[in-house]
Amino acid sequence: MAGDEVTRLRALRVDVSGTRREAGWRQALTQAILRRCTDEDIPGTTHREDLDEAAEHAGWLLAHDCDQWSFALVGRVHEIRWEDLGDPADRDVAITMLSEADDLREETAWFSAADHEALAELLLSRHADRGVPYDLDLAVDRLKAALRECDDGASALYLRYRLGTALAMRVTGPGAEPADLGEAVALLESVLPHMPEGDPATYQATFALGGLLRSRGLANGSAADLERAAGHFGLFLEATPDDDPLRPKAARDLASTLTHLGGRPGAS
């Protein structure tokens, strides 16, 4: 078990400190601590002291060898500490360190799809808190990189959903690219039929797609887009509980869309 490995490695500190084995020992102990902290089969195993210790060891490794793996390890420690303890400073450090690791990657040492996705999720979280367009731009880039590295399947489906909703956010912001709207519509239309009924992500994708189609329909004078937008808003309102925070906007957008369509019943 990871806990036993942590205990065993901690007991070696006196023997390895100051020797050529110290770097390998610190790396092994850091990874053992992280495995224990993320072990879903052992609830309640995350402790501040453990993560602080992991951060100390990872920082030592980075100070002694500023390579891709050291940056990535420091980033991973602070990512887990952010997820478990919620300090935004840890999220900032994780983003900085993982970005540095990505910048230093070599042909034989590249980020995996999971690595790109983890960095994208951190950036999206910070964008939700601070609204900095640059974070959203970087998140979009990382999600696209993750999709390039990802085999088709459930992971790819989720990544397309995340990229679609990220692009939907960027469409209305100052960093919008001309292709964002069409790409976001295509992504969400491709994933919605395969998303599980009742999943909150399905509702979010439905709402986002309705808004995108409405924007495109109003811009291009397309009744077809407006009718499809109204249909998605209607599905969203039928499927979500009354206390869903997006329901008021969905209802307003549906009413406005029907008004633009002249109230045709076929649009509902």
CSV table of N, CA, C and O in Angstrom, one decimal, residues 62-104:
chain,number,residue,atom,x,y,z
A,62,LEU,N,13.6,20.4,-7.8
A,62,LEU,CA,13.6,21.5,-8.8
A,62,LEU,C,14.8,22.4,-8.6
A,62,LEU,O,15.5,22.8,-9.6
A,63,ALA,N,15.2,22.7,-7.4
A,63,ALA,CA,16.4,23.5,-7.1
A,63,ALA,C,17.6,22.9,-7.6
A,63,ALA,O,18.6,23.6,-7.9
A,64,HIS,N,17.7,21.6,-7.6
A,64,HIS,CA,18.9,20.8,-7.9
A,64,HIS,C,18.9,20.4,-9.4
A,64,HIS,O,20.0,20.1,-9.9
A,65,ASP,N,17.8,20.4,-10.1
A,65,ASP,CA,17.8,20.1,-11.5
A,65,ASP,C,16.5,20.6,-12.1
A,65,ASP,O,15.4,20.0,-12.0
A,66,CYS,N,16.7,21.7,-12.9
A,66,CYS,CA,15.5,22.4,-13.4
A,66,CYS,C,15.1,21.8,-14.8
A,66,CYS,O,15.2,22.4,-15.8
A,67,ASP,N,14.7,20.5,-14.7
A,67,ASP,CA,14.3,19.8,-16.0
A,67,ASP,C,12.8,19.7,-16.0
A,67,ASP,O,12.1,20.1,-15.1
A,68,GLN,N,12.3,19.2,-17.1
A,68,GLN,CA,10.9,19.1,-17.3
A,68,GLN,C,10.2,18.3,-16.2
A,68,GLN,O,9.1,18.7,-15.7
A,69,TRP,N,10.8,17.2,-15.8
A,69,TRP,CA,10.2,16.4,-14.8
A,69,TRP,C,10.1,17.0,-13.4
A,69,TRP,O,9.1,16.8,-12.7
A,70,SER,N,11.1,17.8,-13.1
A,70,SER,CA,11.1,18.5,-11.8
A,70,SER,C,10.0,19.5,-11.8
A,70,SER,O,9.2,19.7,-10.8
A,71,PHE,N,9.8,20.3,-12.8
A,71,PHE,CA,8.8,21.3,-12.9
A,71,PHE,C,7.4,20.6,-12.9
A,71,PHE,O,6.5,21.0,-12.2
A,72,ALA,N,7.3,19.5,-13.6
A,72,ALA,CA,6.0,18.8,-13.6
A,72,ALA,C,5.7,18.2,-12.2
A,72,ALA,O,4.5,18.2,-11.8
A,73,LEU,N,6.7,17.7,-11.5
A,73,LEU,CA,6.4,17.1,-10.2
A,73,LEU,C,6.0,18.2,-9.2
A,73,LEU,O,5.0,18.0,-8.4
A,74,VAL,N,6.6,19.4,-9.2
A,74,VAL,CA,6.2,20.5,-8.4
A,74,VAL,C,4.8,20.9,-8.7
A,74,VAL,O,3.9,21.1,-7.9
A,75,GLY,N,4.5,21.0,-10.0
A,75,GLY,CA,3.1,21.4,-10.5
A,75,GLY,C,2.1,20.4,-10.0
A,75,GLY,O,1.0,20.8,-9.6
A,76,ARG,N,2.4,19.1,-10.1
A,76,ARG,CA,1.5,18.0,-9.7
A,76,ARG,C,1.2,18.1,-8.2
A,76,ARG,O,0.0,18.0,-7.7
A,77,VAL,N,2.2,18.4,-7.4
A,77,VAL,CA,2.0,18.5,-5.9
A,77,VAL,C,1.1,19.6,-5.6
A,77,VAL,O,0.1,19.5,-4.8
A,78,HIS,N,1.3,20.8,-6.2
A,78,HIS,CA,0.5,22.0,-5.9
A,78,HIS,C,-0.9,21.8,-6.6
A,78,HIS,O,-1.9,22.4,-6.0
A,79,GLU,N,-1.0,21.1,-7.7
A,79,GLU,CA,-2.4,20.8,-8.2
A,79,GLU,C,-3.2,20.0,-7.2
A,79,GLU,O,-4.4,20.3,-7.0
A,80,ILE,N,-2.6,19.0,-6.6
A,80,ILE,CA,-3.4,18.1,-5.7
A,80,ILE,C,-3.7,19.0,-4.4
A,80,ILE,O,-4.8,18.9,-3.9
A,81,ARG,N,-2.7,19.8,-4.0
A,81,ARG,CA,-3.0,20.6,-2.8
A,81,ARG,C,-4.1,21.6,-3.1
A,81,ARG,O,-4.9,21.9,-2.2
A,82,TRP,N,-4.1,22.2,-4.3
A,82,TRP,CA,-5.2,23.0,-4.6
A,82,TRP,C,-6.6,22.3,-4.6
A,82,TRP,O,-7.6,22.8,-4.1
A,83,GLU,N,-6.6,21.1,-5.2
A,83,GLU,CA,-7.8,20.4,-5.3
A,83,GLU,C,-8.3,20.0,-3.9
A,83,GLU,O,-9.6,20.0,-3.7
A,84,ASP,N,-7.4,19.6,-3.0
A,84,ASP,CA,-7.8,19.2,-1.7
A,84,ASP,C,-8.0,20.3,-0.7
A,84,ASP,O,-8.9,20.1,0.2
A,85,LEU,N,-7.3,21.3,-0.8
A,85,LEU,CA,-7.3,22.4,0.3
A,85,LEU,C,-7.8,23.7,-0.2
A,85,LEU,O,-8.2,24.6,0.6
A,86,GLY,N,-7.9,23.9,-1.5
A,86,GLY,CA,-8.6,25.1,-2.1
A,86,GLY,C,-7.9,26.4,-2.0
A,86,GLY,O,-8.5,27.5,-2.1
A,87,ASP,N,-6.5,26.4,-1.8
A,87,ASP,CA,-5.8,27.7,-1.8
A,87,ASP,C,-5.5,28.1,-3.2
A,87,ASP,O,-4.7,27.4,-3.9
A,88,PRO,N,-6.0,29.3,-3.6
A,88,PRO,CA,-5.7,29.7,-5.0
A,88,PRO,C,-4.2,29.9,-5.3
A,88,PRO,O,-3.8,29.8,-6.5
A,89,ALA,N,-3.4,30.2,-4.3
A,89,ALA,CA,-2.0,30.3,-4.5
A,89,ALA,C,-1.4,29.0,-5.0
A,89,ALA,O,-0.5,29.0,-5.8
A,90,ASP,N,-1.9,27.8,-4.5
A,90,ASP,CA,-1.4,26.5,-5.0
A,90,ASP,C,-1.8,26.4,-6.5
A,90,ASP,O,-1.0,25.8,-7.3
A,91,ARG,N,-3.0,26.8,-6.9
A,91,ARG,CA,-3.4,26.7,-8.3
A,91,ARG,C,-2.5,27.6,-9.2
A,91,ARG,O,-2.1,27.1,-10.2
A,92,ASP,N,-2.1,28.8,-8.7
A,92,ASP,CA,-1.2,29.6,-9.5
A,92,ASP,C,0.2,28.9,-9.7
A,92,ASP,O,0.7,29.0,-10.7
A,93,VAL,N,0.7,28.4,-8.6
A,93,VAL,CA,2.0,27.7,-8.7
A,93,VAL,C,1.9,26.5,-9.6
A,93,VAL,O,2.8,26.2,-10.5
A,94,ALA,N,0.8,25.7,-9.5
A,94,ALA,CA,0.6,24.5,-10.4
A,94,ALA,C,0.6,24.9,-11.8
A,94,ALA,O,1.2,24.3,-12.7
A,95,ILE,N,-0.1,26.0,-12.2
A,95,ILE,CA,-0.2,26.5,-13.5
A,95,ILE,C,1.2,26.9,-14.0
A,95,ILE,O,1.6,26.6,-15.1
A,96,THR,N,1.9,27.7,-13.2
A,96,THR,CA,3.2,28.1,-13.6
A,96,THR,C,4.2,26.9,-13.8
A,96,THR,O,4.9,26.9,-14.9
A,97,MET,N,4.2,26.0,-12.9
A,97,MET,CA,5.1,24.9,-13.0
A,97,MET,C,4.8,23.9,-14.2
A,97,MET,O,5.6,23.5,-14.9
A,98,LEU,N,3.5,23.6,-14.3
A,98,LEU,CA,3.1,22.7,-15.4
A,98,LEU,C,3.3,23.4,-16.8
A,98,LEU,O,3.6,22.7,-17.8
A,99,SER,N,3.1,24.7,-16.8
A,99,SER,CA,3.4,25.4,-18.1
A,99,SER,C,4.9,25.4,-18.4
A,99,SER,O,5.3,25.2,-19.6
A,100,GLU,N,5.7,25.6,-17.4
A,100,GLU,CA,7.2,25.5,-17.6
A,100,GLU,C,7.6,24.1,-18.1
A,100,GLU,O,8.4,23.9,-19.0
A,101,ALA,N,7.0,23.0,-17.5
A,101,ALA,CA,7.2,21.7,-17.9
A,101,ALA,C,6.9,21.5,-19.3
A,101,ALA,O,7.6,20.8,-20.1
A,102,ASP,N,5.7,22.0,-19.7
A,102,ASP,CA,5.3,21.9,-21.1
A,102,ASP,C,6.2,22.6,-22.1
A,102,ASP,O,6.6,22.1,-23.1
A,103,ASP,N,6.7,23.8,-21.7
A,103,ASP,CA,7.6,24.5,-22.5
A,103,ASP,C,9.0,23.8,-22.7
A,103,ASP,O,9.6,23.9,-23.7
A,104,LEU,N,9.4,23.0,-21.7
A,104,LEU,CA,10.6,22.3,-21.7
A,104,LEU,C,10.6,20.9,-22.3
A,104,LEU,O,11.6,20.2,-22.4
